[in-house]
Coordinates of C-alpha atoms in Angstrom, one line a residue:
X29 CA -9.7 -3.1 -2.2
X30 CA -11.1 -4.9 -4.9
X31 CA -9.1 -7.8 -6.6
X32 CA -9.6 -8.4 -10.4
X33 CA -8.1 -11.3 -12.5
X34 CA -6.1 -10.6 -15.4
X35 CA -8.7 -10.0 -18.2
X36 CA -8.8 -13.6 -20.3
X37 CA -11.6 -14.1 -23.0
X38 CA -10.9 -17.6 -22.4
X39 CA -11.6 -17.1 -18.4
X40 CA -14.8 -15.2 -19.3
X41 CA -15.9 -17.9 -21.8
X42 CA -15.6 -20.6 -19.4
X43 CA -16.6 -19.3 -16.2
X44 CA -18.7 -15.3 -16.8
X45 CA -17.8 -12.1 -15.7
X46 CA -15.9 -12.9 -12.1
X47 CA -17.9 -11.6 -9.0
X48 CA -15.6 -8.7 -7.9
X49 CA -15.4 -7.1 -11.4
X50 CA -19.7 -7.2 -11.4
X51 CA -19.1 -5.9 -8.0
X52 CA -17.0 -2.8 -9.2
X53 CA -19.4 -2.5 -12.3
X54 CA -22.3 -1.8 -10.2
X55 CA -20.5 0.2 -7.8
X56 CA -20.1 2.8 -10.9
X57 CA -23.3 3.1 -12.3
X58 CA -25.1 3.8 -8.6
X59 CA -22.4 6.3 -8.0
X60 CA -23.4 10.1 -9.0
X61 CA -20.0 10.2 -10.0
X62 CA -16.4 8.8 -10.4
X63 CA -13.0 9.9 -9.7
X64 CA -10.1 8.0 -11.0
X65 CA -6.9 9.3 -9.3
X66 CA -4.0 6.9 -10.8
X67 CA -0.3 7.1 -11.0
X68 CA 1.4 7.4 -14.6
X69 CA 3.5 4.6 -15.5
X70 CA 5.3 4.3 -18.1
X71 CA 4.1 7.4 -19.9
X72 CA 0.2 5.4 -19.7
X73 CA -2.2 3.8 -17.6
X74 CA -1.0 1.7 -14.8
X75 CA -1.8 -1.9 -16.1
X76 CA -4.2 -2.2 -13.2
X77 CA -6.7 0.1 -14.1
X78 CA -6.4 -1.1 -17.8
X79 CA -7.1 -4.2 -16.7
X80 CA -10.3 -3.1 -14.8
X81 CA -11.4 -0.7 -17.9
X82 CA -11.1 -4.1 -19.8
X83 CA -13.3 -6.5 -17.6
X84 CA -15.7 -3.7 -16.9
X85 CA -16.2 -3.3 -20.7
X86 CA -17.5 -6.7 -20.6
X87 CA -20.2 -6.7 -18.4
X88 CA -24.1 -5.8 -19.5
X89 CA -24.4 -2.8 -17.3
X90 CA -22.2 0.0 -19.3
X91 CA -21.9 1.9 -15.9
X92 CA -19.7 4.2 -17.7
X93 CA -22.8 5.5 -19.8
X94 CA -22.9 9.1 -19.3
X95 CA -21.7 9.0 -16.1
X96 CA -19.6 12.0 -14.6
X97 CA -15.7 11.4 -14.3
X98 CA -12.7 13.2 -13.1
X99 CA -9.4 12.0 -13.5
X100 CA -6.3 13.1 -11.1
X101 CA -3.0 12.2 -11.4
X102 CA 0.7 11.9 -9.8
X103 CA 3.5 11.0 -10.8
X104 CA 7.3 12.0 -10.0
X105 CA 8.3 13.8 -13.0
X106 CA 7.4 17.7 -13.3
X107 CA 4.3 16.7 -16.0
X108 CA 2.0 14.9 -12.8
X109 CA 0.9 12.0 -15.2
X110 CA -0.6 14.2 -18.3
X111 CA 0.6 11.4 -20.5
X112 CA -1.4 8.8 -18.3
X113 CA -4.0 11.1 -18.5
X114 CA -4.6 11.3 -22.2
X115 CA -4.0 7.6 -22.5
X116 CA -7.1 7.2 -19.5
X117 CA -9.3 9.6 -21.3
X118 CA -8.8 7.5 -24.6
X119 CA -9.2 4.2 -23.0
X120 CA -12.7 5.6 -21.3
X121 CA -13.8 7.4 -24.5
X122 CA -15.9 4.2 -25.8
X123 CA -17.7 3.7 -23.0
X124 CA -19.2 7.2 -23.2
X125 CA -18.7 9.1 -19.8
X126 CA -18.6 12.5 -19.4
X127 CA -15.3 13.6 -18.8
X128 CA -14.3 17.1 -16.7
X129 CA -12.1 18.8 -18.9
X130 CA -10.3 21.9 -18.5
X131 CA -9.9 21.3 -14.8
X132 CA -6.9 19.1 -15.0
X133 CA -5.4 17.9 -11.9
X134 CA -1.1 16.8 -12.5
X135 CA 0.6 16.8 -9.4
X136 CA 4.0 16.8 -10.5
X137 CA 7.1 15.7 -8.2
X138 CA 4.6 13.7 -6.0
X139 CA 7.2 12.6 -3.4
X140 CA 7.8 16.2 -2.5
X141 CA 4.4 17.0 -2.3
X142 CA 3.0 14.8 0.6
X143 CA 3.6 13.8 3.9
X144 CA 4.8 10.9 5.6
X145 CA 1.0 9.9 6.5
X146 CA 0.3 10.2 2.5
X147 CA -1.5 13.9 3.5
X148 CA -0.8 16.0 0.6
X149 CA 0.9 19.5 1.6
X150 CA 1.3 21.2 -1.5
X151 CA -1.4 24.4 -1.6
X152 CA -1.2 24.8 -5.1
X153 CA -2.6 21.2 -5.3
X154 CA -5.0 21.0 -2.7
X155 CA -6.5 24.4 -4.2
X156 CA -6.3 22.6 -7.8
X157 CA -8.3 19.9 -6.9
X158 CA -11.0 22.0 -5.0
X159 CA -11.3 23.7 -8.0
X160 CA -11.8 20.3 -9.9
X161 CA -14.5 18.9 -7.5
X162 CA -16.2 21.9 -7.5
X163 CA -16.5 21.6 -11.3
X164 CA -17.4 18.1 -11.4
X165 CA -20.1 19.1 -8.9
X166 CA -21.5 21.4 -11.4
X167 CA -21.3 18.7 -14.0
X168 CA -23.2 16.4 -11.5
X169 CA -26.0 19.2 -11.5

């Protein structure tokens, strides 16, 4: 796993854009495609992935840049993150991917749907997010 600082102009000033968050940067824009799969907290992003968002907005590279993106999400209320999910697709908009729509992936009452080893069970899910990654395969293409 990748550890990133707490996104500080002041940090940035003084010292550049820390290693791991060029590291993650150039990890994107190599990759054919991304796919973000984040809990919903608070009704929004998890501060995490904000934070990453915000130091990867920083660096030269704009690995965002038309890049293909789907975004799944869990969370333990019957709406599976869609709240999150607006807020993500919002806080990527600037950076101009190309976001999957339509093919929405909210997996709703998360602890019930997986198993102790984190497998997920639920066959309404697992045939959801076929259906996504078919679709982002086409928007690879």
């Amino acid at each position: 796993s990748i550890r990133l600082p707490l996104y500080d102009g002041d940090l940035e000033k003084a010292e550049g854009i820390p290693q791991s968050v060029q590291t993650l940067a150039e990890q994107i824009q190599r990759a054919e495609a991304v796919i973000i799969v984040s809990p919903e907290y608070n009704k929004s992003i998890a501060g995490g992935l904000k934070n990453a968002l915000d130091w990867i907005s920083r660096t030269k590279i704009a690995p965002w840049r038309d890049k293909p993106v789907a975004i799944l999400s869990a969370n333990d209320g019957r709406s599976g993150g869609e709240r999150g999910q607006n807020a993500l697709r919002l806080a990527l908009s600037p950076f101009g991917p190309r976001l999957l729509t339509g093919r929405e992936v909210l997996v709703g009452e998360a602890s019930q749907q997986f198993d102790a080893a984190g497998n997920l069970t639920s066959d309404r899910y697992l045939r959801a997010i076929e259906t996504q990654m078919a679709a982002l395969k086409d928007l690879i293409r």
